[in-house]
Coordinates of C-alpha atoms in Angstrom, one line a residue:
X1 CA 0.3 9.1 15.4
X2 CA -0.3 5.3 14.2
X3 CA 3.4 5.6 12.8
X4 CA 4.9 6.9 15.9
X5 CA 3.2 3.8 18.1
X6 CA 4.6 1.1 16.3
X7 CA 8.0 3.5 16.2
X8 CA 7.9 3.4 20.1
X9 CA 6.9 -0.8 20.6
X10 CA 9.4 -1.3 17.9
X11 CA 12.6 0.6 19.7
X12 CA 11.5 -0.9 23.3
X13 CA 11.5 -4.4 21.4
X14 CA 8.0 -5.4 21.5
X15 CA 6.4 -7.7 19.5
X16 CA 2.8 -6.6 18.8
X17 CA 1.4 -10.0 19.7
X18 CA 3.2 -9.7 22.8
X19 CA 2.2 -5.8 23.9
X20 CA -1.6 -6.9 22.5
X21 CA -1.4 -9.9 25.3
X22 CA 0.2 -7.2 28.2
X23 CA -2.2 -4.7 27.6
X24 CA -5.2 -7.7 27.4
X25 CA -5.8 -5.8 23.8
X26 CA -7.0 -7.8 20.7
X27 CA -3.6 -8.0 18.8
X28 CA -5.6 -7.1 15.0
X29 CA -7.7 -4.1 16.9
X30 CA -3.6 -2.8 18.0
X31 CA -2.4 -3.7 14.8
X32 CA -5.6 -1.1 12.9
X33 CA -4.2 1.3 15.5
X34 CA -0.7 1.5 14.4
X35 CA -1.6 1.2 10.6
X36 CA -4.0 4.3 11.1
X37 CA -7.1 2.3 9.9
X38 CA -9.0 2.8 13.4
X39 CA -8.4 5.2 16.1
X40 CA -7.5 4.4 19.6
X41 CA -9.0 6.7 22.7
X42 CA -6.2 8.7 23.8
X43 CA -6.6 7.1 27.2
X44 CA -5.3 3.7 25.6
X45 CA -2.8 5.9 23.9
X46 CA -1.7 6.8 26.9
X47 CA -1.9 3.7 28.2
X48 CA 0.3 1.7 26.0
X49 CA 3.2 4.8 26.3
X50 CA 2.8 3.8 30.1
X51 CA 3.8 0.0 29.4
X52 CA 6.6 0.6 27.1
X53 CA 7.7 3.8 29.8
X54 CA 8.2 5.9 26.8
X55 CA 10.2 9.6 27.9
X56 CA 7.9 12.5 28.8
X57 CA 8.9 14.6 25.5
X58 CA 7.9 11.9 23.0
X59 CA 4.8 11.3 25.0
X60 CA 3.4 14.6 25.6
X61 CA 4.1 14.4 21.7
X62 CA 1.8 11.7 20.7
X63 CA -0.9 12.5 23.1
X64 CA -1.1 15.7 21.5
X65 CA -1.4 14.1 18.2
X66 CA -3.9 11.6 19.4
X67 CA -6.0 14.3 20.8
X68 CA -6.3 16.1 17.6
X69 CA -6.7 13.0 15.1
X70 CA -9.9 13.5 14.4
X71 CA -10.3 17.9 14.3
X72 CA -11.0 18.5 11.3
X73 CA -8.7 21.6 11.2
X74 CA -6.0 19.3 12.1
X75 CA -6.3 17.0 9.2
X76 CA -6.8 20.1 6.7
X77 CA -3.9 21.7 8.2
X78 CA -1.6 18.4 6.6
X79 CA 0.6 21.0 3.6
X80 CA 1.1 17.9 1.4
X81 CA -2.8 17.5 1.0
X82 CA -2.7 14.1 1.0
X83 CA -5.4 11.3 1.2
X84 CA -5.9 10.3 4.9
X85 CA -5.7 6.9 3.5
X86 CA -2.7 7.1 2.5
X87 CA -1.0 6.9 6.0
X88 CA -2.1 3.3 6.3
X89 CA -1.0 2.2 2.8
X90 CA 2.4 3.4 3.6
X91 CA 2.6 1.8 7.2
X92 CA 1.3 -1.2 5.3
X93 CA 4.1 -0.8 2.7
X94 CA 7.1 -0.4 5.3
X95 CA 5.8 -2.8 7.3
X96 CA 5.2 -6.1 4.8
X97 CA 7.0 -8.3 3.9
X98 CA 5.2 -9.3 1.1
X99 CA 2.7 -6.9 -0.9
X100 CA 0.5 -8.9 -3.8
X101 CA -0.9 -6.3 -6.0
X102 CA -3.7 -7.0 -8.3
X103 CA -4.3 -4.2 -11.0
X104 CA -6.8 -4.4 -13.5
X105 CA -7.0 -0.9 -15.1
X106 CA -3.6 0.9 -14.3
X107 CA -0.1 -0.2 -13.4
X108 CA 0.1 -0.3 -9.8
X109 CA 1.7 2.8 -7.5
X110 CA 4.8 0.9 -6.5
X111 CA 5.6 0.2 -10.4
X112 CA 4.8 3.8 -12.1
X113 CA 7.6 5.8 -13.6
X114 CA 7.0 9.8 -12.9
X115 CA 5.7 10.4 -16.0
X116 CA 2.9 8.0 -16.0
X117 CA 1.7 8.7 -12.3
X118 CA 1.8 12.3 -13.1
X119 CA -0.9 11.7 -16.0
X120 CA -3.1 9.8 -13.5
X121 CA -2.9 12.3 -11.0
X122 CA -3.3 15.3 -13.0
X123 CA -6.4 13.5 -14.6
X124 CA -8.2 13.5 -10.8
X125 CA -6.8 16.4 -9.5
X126 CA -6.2 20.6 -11.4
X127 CA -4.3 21.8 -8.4
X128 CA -0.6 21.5 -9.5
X129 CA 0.7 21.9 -6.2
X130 CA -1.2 19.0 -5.0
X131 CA -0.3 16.8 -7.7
X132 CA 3.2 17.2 -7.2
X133 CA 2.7 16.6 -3.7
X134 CA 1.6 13.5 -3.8
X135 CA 3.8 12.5 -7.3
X136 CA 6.2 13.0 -4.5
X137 CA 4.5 10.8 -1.7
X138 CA 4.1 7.9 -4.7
X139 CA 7.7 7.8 -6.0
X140 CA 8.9 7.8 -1.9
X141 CA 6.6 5.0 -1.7
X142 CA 8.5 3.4 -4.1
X143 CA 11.7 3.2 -2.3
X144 CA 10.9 -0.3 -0.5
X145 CA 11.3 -2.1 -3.4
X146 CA 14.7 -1.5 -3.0
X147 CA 18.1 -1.6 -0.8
X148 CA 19.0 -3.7 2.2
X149 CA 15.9 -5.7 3.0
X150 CA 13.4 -4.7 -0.1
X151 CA 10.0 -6.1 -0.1
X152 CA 8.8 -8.7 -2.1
X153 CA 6.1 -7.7 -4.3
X154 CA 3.8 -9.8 -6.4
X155 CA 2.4 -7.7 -9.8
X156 CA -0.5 -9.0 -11.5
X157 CA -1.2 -7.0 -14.1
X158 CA -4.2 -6.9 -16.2
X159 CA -3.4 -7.1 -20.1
X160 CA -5.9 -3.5 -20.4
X161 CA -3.5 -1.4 -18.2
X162 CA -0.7 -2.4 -20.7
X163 CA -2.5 -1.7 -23.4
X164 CA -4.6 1.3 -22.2
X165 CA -2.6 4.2 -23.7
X166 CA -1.6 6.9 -21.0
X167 CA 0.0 10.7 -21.8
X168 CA 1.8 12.1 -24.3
X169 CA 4.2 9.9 -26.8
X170 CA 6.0 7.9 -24.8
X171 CA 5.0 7.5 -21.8
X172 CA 3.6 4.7 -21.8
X173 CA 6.8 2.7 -23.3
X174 CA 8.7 4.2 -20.9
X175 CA 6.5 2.4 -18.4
X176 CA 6.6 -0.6 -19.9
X177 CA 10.4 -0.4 -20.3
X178 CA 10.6 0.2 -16.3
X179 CA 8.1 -3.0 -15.9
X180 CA 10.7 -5.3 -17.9
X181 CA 13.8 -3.7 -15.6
X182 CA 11.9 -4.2 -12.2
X183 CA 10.5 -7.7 -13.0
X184 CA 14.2 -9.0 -13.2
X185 CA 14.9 -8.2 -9.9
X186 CA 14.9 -11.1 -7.3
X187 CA 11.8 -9.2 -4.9
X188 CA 10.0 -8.4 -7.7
X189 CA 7.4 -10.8 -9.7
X190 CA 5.2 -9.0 -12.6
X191 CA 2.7 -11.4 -14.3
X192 CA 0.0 -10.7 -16.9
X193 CA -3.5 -11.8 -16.8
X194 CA -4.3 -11.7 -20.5
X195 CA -7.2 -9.5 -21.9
X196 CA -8.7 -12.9 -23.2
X197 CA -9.4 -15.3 -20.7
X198 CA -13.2 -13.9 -19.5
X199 CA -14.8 -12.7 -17.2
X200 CA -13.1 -13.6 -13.5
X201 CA -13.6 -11.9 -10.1
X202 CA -11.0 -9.9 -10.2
X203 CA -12.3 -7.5 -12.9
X204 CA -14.4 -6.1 -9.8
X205 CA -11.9 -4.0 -8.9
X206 CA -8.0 -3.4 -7.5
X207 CA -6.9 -4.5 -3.9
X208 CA -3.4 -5.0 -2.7
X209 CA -2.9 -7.9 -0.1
X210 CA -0.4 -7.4 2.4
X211 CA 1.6 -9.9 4.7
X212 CA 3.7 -9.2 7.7
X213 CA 6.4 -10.9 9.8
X214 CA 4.1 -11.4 12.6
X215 CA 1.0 -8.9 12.3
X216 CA -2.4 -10.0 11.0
X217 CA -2.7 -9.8 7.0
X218 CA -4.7 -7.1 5.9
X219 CA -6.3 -5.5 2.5
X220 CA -6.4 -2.3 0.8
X221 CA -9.2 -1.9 -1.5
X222 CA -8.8 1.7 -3.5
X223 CA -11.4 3.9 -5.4
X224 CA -11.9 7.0 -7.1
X225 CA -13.3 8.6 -3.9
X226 CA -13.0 5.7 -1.7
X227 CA -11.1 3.4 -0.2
X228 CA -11.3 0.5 2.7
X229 CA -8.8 -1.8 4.3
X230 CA -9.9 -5.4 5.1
X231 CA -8.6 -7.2 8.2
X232 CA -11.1 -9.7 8.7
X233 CA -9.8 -13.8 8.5
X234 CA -13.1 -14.7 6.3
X235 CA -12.5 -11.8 3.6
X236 CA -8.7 -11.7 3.7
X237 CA -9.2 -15.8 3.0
X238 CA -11.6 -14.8 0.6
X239 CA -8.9 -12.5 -1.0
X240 CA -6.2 -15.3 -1.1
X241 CA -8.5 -17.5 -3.2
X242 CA -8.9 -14.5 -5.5
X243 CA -5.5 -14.3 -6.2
X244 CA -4.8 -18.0 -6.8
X245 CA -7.5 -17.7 -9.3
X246 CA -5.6 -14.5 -10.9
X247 CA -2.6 -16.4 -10.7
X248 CA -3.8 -19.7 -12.4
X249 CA -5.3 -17.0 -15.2
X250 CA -1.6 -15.2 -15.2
X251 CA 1.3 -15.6 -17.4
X252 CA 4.3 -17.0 -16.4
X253 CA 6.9 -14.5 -15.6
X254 CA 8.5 -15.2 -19.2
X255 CA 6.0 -14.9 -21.3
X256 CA 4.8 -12.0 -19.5
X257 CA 7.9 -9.9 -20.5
X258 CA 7.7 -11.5 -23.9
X259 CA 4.0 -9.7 -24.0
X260 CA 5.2 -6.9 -22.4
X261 CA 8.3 -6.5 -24.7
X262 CA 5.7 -6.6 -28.0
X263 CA 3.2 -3.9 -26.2
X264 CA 6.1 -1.7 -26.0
X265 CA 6.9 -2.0 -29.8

């Protein structure tokens, strides 16, 4: 449903700012709507379908997806068995211009070859059909990073997630290999925050930072069994000083393939 909204404001040539100021809607509470992080009343649903004088077919559509968003059987009825969460990350994803990615334990989603995001899954999760569904969703995901107008993606990258050995024999150079031929590329920057420099905030936990075109920034703060996204200015400020600090801890870009090149011996 959040996907389809911006789908429909993007096609009539909206700007969110602008439908936010038609409506007389707070332009960060539309933006949670679209990225599935809060969900509207089906009469404002209906309301904003109104404004952009969507057809009867596509709206009689997302009404009836807004009216079951929160049944339960719905939501259990999704066959890929995904994280509800999920749906926001990859709005988020599609939507960004630029993604900064602080990782601390594991290589980050966007950066995982299949063999390596398979061991992580299966370690969470014995139902093979659900870790293949979302191996799936994660290597899809990964498709922004490339052709016409790819994303920019910043990588910091704790020195333990290199080092931490994951699967069979390997694996984990292969991963490191694919870190070396993505960090060439001109969207993509992988730096490493070495395993020495003490304790900093950022040992707290992973979060992802995204920035749009013209939407408000917002954060993604993942768990084992829980996960939050952050859109307030004082906390997403709060994140942007975190990942200065990360970055004046960071490697540069060279010597962090020159670490990553002697991991993978």
């Amino acid at each position: 449903m959040s996907a389809s909204l911006r789908e429909v404001r993007e096609a009539r040539k909206f700007g969110l700012r602008e439908l936010a100021r038609a409506l007389e809607v707070d332009p960060r509470l539309l933006s949670q709507w679209e990225l599935g992080i809060r969900v509207p009343p089906v009469e404002e649903v209906a309301r904003i379908l109104g404004y952009l004088r969507v057809d009867r077919a596509v709206t009689n559509r997302i009404l009836a997806l807004a009216q079951h968003v929160k049944d339960p059987n719905w939501l259990d009825s999704n066959p890929s068995d995904l994280p509800a969460a999920l749906t926001g990350v990859m709005q988020c994803e599609r939507s960004a211009s630029l993604i900064t990615n602080w990782s601390p334990q594991i290589i980050p989603g966007l950066l995982q070859t299949p063999d390596y995001a398979r061991t992580l899954l299966s370690a969470s999760e014995t139902k093979a059909e659900v870790v293949d569904a979302r191996l799936v969703a994660r290597l899809k995901r990964q498709r922004i990073l490339s052709g016409y107008e790819p994303v920019r993606l910043k990588a910091i990258i704790s020195e333990l997630a290199i080092r931490e050995v994951v699967g069979e024999a390997g694996t984990m150079s292969d991963q490191i290999d694919h870190l070396l031929a993505l960090g060439v590329t001109s969207n993509i920057s992988v730096r490493i925050v070495p395993a020495d420099v003490g304790y900093h905030p950022g040992k707290i936990g992973m979060f992802a930072l995204y920035d749009f075109p013209s939407d408000p920034s917002i954060v993604f703060l993942e768990h084992h069994h829980a996960s939050a996204f952050v859109n307030e200015l004082e906390a997403i400020a709060s994140y942007r000083k975190l990942v200065k600090v990360l970055l004046d801890k960071a490697l540069s870009e060279d010597v962090s393939r020159e670490l990553l090149r002697e991991a993978a011996r």
